[in-house]
Coordinates of C-alpha atoms in Angstrom, one line a residue:
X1 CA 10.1 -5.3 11.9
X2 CA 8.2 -5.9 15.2
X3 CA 7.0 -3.6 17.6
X4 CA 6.2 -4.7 21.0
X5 CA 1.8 -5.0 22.2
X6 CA 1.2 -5.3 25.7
X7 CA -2.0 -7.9 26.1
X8 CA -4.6 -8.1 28.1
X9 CA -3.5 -10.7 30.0
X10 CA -0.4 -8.2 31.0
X11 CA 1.7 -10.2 28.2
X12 CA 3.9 -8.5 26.3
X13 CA 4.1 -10.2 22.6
X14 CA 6.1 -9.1 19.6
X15 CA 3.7 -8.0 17.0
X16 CA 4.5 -7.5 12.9
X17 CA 4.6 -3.7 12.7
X18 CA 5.3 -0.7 9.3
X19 CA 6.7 2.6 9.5
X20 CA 3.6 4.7 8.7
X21 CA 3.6 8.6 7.1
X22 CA 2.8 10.8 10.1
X23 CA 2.2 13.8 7.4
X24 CA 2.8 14.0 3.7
X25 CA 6.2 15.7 3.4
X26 CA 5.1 19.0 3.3
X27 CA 7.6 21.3 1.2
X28 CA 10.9 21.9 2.5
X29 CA 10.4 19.8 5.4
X30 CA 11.5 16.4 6.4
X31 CA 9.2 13.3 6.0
X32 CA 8.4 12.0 9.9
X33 CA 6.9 8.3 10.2
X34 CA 5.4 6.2 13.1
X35 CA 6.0 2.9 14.0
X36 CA 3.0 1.0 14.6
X37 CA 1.5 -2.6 14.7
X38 CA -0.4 -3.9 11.8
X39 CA -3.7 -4.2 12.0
X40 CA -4.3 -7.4 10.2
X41 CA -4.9 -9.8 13.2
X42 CA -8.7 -11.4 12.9
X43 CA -8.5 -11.8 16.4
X44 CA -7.0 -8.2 18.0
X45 CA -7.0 -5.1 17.2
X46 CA -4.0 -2.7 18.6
X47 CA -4.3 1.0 20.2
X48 CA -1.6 3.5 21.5
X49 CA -2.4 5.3 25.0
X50 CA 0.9 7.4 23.7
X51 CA 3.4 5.3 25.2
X52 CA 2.2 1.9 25.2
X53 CA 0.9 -0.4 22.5
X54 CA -2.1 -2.2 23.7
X55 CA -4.2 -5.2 22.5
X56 CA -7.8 -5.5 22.7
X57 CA -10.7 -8.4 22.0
X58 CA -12.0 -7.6 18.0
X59 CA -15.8 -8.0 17.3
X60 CA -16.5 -9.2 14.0
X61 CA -14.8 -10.0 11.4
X62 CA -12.4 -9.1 8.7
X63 CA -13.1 -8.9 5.1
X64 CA -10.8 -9.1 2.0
X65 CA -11.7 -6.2 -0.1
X66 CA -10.6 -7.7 -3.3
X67 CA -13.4 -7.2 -6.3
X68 CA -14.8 -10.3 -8.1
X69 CA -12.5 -12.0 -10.6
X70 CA -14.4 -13.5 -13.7
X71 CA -14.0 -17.3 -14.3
X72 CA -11.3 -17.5 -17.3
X73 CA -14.4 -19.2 -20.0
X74 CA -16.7 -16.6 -19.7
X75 CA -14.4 -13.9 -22.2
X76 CA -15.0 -16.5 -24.5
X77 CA -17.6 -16.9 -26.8
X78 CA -17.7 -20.4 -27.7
X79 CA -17.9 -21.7 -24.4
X80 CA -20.4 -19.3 -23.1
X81 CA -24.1 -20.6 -22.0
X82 CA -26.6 -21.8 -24.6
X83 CA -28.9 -19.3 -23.2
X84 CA -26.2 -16.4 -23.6
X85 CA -25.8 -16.9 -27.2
X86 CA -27.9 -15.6 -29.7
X87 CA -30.4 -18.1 -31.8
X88 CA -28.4 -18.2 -34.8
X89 CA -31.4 -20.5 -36.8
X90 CA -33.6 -17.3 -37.1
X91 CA -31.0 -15.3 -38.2
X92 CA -29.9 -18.4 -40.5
X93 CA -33.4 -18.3 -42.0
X94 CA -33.9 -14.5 -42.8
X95 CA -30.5 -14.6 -44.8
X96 CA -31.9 -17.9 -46.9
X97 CA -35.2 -16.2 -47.8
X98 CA -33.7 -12.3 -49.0
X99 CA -31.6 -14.9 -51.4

């Protein structure tokens, strides 16, 4: 779907848009949506004056809110950092002298 975003430039341009909850179906009564741009383009952002879409210079930036993935290796044990793993020689030795 594509909703219509009048520029500053007094372009009109045919923007990706969703059909967004307007409430959350209260009981009883019918679900009502609005269709609006999204607001996913690092270089505009989008605003309604209540009949026209309109685009407008963004400042900054947009970040990906994703959290941190692990590398793959590091769940495993064997491949993990010499300076992870425990010194195994000291424990080695303790077990050879209670014998």
């Amino acid at each position: 779907m594509a909703i219509d975003v009048r520029y500053p430039d007094g372009s009109y341009r045919a923007v990706p848009s969703e059909l967004r909850a307007v409430d959350n179906g209260q009981s009883g009564a019918q679900a009502r949506f609005h269709h609006r741009p999204v607001n996913s383009d690092p270089l505009w952002r989008f605003y309604n004056d209540g009949t026209t879409w309109h685009a407008r210079p963004r400042h900054g930036a947009l970040s990906i809110l994703v959290p941190p993935v692990d590398h793959w290796w590091q769940g495993i044990a064997a491949m993990a950092d010499a300076l992870a793993l425990p010194d195994m020689s000291d424990q080695a030795s303790r077990a050879h002298r209670a014998a």
